[in-house]
CSV table of C-alpha atoms and ligand atoms in Angstrom, one decimal:
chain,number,residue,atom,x,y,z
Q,27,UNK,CA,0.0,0.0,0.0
Q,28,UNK,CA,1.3,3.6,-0.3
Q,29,UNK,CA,0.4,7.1,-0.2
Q,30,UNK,CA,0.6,10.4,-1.1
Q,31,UNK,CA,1.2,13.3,1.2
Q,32,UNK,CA,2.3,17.0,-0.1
Q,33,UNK,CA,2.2,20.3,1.6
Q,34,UNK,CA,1.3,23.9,-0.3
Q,35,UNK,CA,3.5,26.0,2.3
Q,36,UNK,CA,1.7,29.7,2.5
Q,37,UNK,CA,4.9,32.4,2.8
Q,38,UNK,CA,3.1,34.1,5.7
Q,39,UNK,CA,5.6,35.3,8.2
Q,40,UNK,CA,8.6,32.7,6.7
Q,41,UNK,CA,11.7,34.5,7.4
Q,42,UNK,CA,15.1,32.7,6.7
Q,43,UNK,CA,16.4,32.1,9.6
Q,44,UNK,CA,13.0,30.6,10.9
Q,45,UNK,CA,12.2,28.5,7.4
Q,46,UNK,CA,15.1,27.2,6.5
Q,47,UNK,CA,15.7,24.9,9.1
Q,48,UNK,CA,12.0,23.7,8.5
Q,49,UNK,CA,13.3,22.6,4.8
Q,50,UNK,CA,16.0,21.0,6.2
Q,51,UNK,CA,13.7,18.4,7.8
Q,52,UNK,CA,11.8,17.9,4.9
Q,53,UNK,CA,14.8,17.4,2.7
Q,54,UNK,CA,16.1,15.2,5.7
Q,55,UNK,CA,13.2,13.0,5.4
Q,56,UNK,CA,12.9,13.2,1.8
Q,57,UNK,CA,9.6,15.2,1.7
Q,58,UNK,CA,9.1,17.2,-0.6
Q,59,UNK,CA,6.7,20.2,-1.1
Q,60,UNK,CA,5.7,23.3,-2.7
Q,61,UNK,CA,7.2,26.7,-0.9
Q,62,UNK,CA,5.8,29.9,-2.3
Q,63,UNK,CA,7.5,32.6,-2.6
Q,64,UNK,CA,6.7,37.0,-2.5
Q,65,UNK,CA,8.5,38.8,-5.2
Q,66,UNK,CA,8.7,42.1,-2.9
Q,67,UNK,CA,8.5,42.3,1.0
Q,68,UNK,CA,4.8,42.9,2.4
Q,69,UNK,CA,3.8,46.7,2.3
Q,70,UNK,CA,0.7,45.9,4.1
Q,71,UNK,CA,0.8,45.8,8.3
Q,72,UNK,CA,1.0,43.6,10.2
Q,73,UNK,CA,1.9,41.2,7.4
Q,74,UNK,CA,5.4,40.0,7.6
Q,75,UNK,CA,7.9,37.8,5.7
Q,76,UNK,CA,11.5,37.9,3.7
Q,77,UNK,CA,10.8,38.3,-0.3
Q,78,UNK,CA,13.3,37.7,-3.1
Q,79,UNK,CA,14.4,41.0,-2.7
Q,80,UNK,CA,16.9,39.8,0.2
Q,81,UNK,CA,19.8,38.1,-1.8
Q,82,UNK,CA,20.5,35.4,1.4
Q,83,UNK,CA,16.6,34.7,1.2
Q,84,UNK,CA,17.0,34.3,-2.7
Q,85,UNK,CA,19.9,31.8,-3.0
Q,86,UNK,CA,17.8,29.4,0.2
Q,87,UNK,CA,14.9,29.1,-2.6
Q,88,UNK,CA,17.0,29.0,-5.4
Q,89,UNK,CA,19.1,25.8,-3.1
Q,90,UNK,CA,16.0,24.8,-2.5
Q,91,UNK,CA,14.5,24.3,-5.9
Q,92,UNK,CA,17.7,22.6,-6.9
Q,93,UNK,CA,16.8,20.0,-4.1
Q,94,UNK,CA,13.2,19.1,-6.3
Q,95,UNK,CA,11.0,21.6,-4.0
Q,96,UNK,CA,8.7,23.6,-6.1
Q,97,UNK,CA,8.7,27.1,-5.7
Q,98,UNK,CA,4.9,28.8,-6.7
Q,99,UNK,CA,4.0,32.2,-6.5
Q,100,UNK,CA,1.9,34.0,-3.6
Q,101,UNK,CA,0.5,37.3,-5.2
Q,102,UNK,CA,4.0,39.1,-5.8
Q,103,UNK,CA,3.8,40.6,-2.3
Q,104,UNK,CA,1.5,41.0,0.4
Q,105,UNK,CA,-0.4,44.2,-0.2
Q,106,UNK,CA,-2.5,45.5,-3.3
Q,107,UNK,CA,-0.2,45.0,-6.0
Q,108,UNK,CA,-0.8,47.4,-9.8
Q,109,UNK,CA,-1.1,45.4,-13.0
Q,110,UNK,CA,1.9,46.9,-13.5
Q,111,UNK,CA,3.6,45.7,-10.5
Q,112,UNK,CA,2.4,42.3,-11.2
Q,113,UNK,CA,3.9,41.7,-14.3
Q,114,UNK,CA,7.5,43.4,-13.5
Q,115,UNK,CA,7.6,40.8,-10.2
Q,116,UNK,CA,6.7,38.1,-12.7
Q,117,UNK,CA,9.7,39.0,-14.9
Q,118,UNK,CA,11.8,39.1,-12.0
Q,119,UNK,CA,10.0,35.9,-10.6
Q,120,UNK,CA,11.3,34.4,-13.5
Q,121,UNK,CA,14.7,35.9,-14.3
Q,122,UNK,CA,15.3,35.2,-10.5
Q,123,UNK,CA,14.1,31.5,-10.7
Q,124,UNK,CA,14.5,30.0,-13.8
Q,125,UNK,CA,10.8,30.5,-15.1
Q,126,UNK,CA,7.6,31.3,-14.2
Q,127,UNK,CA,5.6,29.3,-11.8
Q,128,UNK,CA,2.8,26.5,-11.8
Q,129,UNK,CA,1.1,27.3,-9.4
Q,130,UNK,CA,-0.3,30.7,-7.7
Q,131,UNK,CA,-2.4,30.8,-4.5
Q,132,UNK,CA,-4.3,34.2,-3.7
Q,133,UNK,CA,-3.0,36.4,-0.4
Q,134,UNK,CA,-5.7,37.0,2.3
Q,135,UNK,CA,-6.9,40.3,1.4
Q,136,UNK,CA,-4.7,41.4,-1.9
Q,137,UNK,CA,-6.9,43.0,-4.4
Q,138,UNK,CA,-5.2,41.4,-7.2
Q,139,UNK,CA,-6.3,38.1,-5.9
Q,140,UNK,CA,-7.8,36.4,-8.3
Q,141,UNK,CA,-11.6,35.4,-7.5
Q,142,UNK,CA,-10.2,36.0,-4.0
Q,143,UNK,CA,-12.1,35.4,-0.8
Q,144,UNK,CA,-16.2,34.7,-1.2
Q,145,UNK,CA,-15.5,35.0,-5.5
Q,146,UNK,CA,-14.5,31.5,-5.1
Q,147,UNK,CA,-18.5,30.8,-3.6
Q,148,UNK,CA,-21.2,30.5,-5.4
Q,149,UNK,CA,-24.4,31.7,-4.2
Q,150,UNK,CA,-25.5,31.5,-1.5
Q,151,UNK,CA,-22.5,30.4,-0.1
Q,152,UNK,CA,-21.0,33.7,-1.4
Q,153,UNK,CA,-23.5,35.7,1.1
Q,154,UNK,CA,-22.6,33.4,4.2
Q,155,UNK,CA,-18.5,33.9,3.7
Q,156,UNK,CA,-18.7,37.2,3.1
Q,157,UNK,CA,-20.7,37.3,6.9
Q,158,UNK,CA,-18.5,35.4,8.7
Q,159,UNK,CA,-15.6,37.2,7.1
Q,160,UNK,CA,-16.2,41.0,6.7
Q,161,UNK,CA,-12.6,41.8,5.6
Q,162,UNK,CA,-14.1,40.4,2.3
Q,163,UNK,CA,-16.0,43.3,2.0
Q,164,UNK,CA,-13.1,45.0,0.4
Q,165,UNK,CA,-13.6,43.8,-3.5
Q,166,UNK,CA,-11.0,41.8,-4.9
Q,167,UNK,CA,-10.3,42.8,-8.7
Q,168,UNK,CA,-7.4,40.5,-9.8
Q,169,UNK,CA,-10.2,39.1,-12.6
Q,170,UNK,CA,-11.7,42.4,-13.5
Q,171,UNK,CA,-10.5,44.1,-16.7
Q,172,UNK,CA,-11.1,47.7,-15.6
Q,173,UNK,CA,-9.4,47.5,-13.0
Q,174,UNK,CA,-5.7,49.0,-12.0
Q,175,UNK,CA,-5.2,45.4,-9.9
Q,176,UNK,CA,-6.5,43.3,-13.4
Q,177,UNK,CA,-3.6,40.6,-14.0
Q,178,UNK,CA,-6.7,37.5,-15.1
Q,179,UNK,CA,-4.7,37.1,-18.8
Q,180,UNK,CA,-1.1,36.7,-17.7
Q,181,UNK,CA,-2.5,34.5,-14.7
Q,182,UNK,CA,-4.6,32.2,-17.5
Q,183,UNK,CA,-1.3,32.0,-19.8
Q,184,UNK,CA,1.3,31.1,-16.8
Q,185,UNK,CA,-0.5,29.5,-13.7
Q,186,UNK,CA,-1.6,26.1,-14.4
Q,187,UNK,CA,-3.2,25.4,-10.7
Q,188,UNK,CA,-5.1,27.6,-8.2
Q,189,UNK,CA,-6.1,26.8,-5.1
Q,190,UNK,CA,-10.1,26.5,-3.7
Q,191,UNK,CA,-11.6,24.8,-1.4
Q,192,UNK,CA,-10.7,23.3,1.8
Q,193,UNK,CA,-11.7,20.3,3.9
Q,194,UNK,CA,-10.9,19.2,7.7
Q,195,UNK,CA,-9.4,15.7,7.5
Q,196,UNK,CA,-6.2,14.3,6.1
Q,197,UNK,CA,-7.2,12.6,3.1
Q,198,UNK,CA,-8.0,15.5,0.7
Q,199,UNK,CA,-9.0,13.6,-2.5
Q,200,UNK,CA,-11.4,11.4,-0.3
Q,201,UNK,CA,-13.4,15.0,0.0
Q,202,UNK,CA,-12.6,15.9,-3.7
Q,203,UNK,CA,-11.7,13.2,-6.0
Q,204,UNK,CA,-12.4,15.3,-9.0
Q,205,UNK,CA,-8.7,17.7,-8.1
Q,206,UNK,CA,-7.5,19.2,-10.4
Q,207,UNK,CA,-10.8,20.4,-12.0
Q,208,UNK,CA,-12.0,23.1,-14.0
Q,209,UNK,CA,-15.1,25.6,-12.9
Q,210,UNK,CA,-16.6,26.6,-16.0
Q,211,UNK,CA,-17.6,29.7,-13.7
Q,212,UNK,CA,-14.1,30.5,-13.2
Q,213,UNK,CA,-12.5,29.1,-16.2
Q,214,UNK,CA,-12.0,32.6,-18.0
Q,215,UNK,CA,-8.5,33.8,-15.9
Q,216,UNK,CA,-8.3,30.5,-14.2
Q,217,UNK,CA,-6.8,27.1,-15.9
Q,218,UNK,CA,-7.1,23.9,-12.8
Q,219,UNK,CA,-8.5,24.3,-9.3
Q,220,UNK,CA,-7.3,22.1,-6.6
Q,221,UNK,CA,-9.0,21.0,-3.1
Q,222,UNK,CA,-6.3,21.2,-0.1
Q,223,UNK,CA,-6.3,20.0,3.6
Q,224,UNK,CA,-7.1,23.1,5.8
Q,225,UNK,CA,-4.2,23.2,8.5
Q,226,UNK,CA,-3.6,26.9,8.8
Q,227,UNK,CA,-1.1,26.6,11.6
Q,228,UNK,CA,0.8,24.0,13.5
Q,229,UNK,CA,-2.5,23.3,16.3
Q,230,UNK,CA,-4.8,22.6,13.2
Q,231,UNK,CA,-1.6,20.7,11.5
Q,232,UNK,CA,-0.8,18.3,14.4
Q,233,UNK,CA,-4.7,17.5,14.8
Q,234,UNK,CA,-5.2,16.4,11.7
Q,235,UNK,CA,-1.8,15.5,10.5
Q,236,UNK,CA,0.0,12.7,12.9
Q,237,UNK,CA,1.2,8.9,12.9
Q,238,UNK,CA,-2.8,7.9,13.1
Q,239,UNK,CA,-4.3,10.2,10.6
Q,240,UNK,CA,-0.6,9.0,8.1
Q,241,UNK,CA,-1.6,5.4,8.8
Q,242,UNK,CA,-5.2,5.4,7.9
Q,243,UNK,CA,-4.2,7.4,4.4
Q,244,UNK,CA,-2.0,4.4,4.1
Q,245,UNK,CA,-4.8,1.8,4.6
Q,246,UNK,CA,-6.9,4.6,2.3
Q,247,UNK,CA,-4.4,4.8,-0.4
Q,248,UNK,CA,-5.0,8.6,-0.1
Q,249,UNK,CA,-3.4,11.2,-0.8
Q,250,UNK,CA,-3.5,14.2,1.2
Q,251,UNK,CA,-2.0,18.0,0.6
Q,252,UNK,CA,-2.0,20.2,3.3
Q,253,UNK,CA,-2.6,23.7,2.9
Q,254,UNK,CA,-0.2,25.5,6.1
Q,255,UNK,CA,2.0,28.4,6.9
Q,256,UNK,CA,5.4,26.6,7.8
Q,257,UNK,CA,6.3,29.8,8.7
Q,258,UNK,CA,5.3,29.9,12.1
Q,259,UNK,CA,6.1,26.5,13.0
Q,260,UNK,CA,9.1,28.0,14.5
Q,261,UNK,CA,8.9,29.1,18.1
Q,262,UNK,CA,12.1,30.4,20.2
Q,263,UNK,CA,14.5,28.6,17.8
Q,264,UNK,CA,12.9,25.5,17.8
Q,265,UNK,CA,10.7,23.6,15.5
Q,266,UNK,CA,7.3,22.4,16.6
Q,267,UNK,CA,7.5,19.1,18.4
Q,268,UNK,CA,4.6,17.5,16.5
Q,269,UNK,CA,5.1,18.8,13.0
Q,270,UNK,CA,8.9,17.3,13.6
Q,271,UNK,CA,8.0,13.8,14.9
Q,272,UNK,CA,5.4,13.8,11.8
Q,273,UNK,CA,7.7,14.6,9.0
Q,274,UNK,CA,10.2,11.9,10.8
Q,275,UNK,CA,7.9,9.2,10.7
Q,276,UNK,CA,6.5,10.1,7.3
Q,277,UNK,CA,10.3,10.3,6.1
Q,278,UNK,CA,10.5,6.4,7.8
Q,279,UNK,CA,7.3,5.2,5.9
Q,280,UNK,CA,8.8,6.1,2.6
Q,281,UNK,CA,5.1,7.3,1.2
Q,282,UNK,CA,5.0,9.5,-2.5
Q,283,UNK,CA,6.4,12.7,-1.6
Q,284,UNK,CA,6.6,15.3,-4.7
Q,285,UNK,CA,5.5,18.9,-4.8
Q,286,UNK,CA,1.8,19.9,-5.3
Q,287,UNK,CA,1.6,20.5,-9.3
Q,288,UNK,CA,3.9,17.4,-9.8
Q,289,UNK,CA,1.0,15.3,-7.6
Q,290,UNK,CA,-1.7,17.4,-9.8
Q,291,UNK,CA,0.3,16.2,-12.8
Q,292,UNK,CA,0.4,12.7,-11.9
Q,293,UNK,CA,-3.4,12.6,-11.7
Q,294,UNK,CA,-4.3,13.9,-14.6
Q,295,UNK,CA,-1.7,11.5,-16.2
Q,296,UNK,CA,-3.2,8.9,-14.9
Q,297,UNK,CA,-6.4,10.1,-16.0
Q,298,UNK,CA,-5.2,10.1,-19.5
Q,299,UNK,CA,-3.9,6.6,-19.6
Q,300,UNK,CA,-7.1,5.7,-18.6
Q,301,UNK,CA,-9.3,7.2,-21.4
Q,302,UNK,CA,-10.7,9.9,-19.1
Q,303,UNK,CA,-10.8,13.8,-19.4
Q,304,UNK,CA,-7.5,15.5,-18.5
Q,305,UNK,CA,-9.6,17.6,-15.7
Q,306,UNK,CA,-13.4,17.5,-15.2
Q,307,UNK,CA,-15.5,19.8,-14.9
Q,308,UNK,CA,-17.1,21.0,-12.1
Q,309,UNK,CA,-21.1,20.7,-11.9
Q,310,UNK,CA,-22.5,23.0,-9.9
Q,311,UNK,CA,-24.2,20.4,-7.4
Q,312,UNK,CA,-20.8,18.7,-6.7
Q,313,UNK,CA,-19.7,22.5,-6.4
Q,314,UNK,CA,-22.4,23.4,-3.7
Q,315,UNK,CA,-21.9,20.3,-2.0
Q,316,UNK,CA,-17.7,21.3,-1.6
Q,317,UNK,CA,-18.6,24.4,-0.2
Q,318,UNK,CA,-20.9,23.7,2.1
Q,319,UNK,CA,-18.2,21.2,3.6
Q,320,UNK,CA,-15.5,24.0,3.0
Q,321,UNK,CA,-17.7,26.5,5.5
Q,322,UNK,CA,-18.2,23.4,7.8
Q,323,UNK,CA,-14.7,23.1,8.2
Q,324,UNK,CA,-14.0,26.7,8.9
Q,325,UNK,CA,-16.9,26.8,11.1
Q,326,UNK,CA,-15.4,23.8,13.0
Q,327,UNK,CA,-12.5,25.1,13.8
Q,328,UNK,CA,-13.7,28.6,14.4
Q,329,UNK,CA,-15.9,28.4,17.0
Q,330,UNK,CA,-15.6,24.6,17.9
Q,331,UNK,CA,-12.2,23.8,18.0
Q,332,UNK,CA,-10.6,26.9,18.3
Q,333,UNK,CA,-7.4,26.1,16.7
Q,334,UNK,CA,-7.7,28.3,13.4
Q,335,UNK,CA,-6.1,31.3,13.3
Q,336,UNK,CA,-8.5,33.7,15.2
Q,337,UNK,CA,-7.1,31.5,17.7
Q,338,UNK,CA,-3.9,30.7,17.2
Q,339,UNK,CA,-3.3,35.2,16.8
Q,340,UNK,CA,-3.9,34.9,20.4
Q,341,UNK,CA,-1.2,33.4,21.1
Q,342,UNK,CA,1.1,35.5,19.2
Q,343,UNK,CA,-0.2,39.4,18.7
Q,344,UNK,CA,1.0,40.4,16.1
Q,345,UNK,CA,-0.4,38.1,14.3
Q,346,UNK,CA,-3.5,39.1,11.8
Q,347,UNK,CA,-6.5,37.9,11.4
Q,348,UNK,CA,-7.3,34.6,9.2
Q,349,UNK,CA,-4.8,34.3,6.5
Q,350,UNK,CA,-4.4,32.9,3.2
V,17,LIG,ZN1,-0.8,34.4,2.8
């Protein structure tokens, strides 16, 4: 039996003396994931995080990417980010590393996103996440062609994945078996969607991600990726206790460990060989039904759990408020 496990590493507060040794355990154990990556430093407060702007930052993700990690794009910055803007950091992006990236997931409250925040809802799911989250009522624009933050086309011809919805448990494909998949409602700026596990930070990571949870997605055959900020798994110079037993004893089971669009890419290969559509698309029942579990999972860990990151700011104040 094996498995597949990945992570889709948010660059939220990752600074290189607090990430680095996080990649050397996942290197160590031969796990490897997607980091991505700011083009310029955060010009939004309290947002925080190195950028390729710092040389010492640049040549860890350049090492890095030699190693097999892939390195994807998080907005160019944290911030609202011009058209303009955007497509400089993408030339940099790629003069920087070697070409432009797969995969691109939006920043919390960026107005470049692209169908950021409740846009990725339909109704009337739209409605109920743009209640429970009123930062969303700042529009995001990144798909709007009027727009000063409108960067849909170049996002269409380079990004191949985007990431949507989110479920609470460690086999992600068990929730959405249909990843990557296209939404003919979002299909215009957007190419292939994927589902992740939500694990915001290392309390949500450690509940849903440990020797238990890795053996059942053996037994399962799953494969799981895990949406998290490894950026604050670092706390007074030391690595999270569970987060570092888990990547050891994944790195002793010897599952599939590749990057996020490599996974995506070995689906849709497999797909292929098997006569089926590259991607299918989504219906809008199987849609509704995503989301609804999607909200469930937030709610859960909101207001039942209390591990998301409402929470978990607590414990650290400077921290923001729920981050993508
Ligand atoms: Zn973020």
């Amino acid at each position: 039996m094996s498995f597949t496990f990945t992570i889709i590493d948010d660059t939220d507060d990752a600074f290189l003396d607090t990430i680095k040794p996080i990649y050397d355990l996942l290197y160590e154990n031969g796990v490897l994931i997607t980091k991505t990556v700011w083009v310029y430093p955060p010009r939004d407060e309290p947002s925080s995080g190195d950028s390729l702007q710092n040389p010492e930052y640049l040549k860890f993700i350049q090492d890095i990417q030699a190693k097999g990690f892939e390195i994807g794009l998080h907005n160019v910055g944290s911030g609202d980010y011009t058209r303009d803007e955007i497509l400089e950091g993408l030339e940099e992006y790629r003069e920087k590393l070697g070409g432009y990236p797969d995969i691109h997931i939006n920043h919390s409250y960026n107005k470049d996103s692209i169908y950021g925040g409740h846009k990725r809802f339909n109704f009337p799911f739209n409605k109920i996440v743009k209640m429970l989250y009123p930062q969303y009522a700042k529009n995001f624009e990144g798909e709007i062609r009027k727009s000063q933050y409108f960067w849909g086309d170049e996002h269409k011809k380079i990004i191949k994945f985007s990431r949507n919805h989110e479920f609470g448990g460690i086999n992600t494909l068990k929730y959405d078996p249909r990843t990557p998949y296209i939404d003919p409602k979002r299909s215009e700026f957007c190419n292939l969607w994927f589902s992740s596990t939500f694990a915001p930070n290392q309390w949500v990571f450690n509940e849903l991600i440990n020797e238990t949870t890795i053996d059942q997605l053996e037994r399962e055959n799953g494969t799981c990726i895990v949406f998290t900020h490894l950026g604050y798994f670092m706390r007074d110079g030391q690595i999270d206790p569970g987060f570092k037993s888990t990547i050891e004893y994944l790195g002793r089971k010897k599952g599939n460990y590749k990057p996020v669009s490599d996974v995506l890419n070995d689906i849709i290969e497999k797909r292929v060989t098997e006569g089926k559509p590259r991607a299918p698309k989504l219906r809008s029942l199987v849609k509704a039904r995503m989301e609804l579990q999607h909200l469930m999972t937030r709610v859960k860990f909101r207001w039942m759990t209390k591990l998301d990151d409402y929470a978990f700011k607590d414990l650290k104040k400077e921290m923001f408020d729920e981050k993508d």
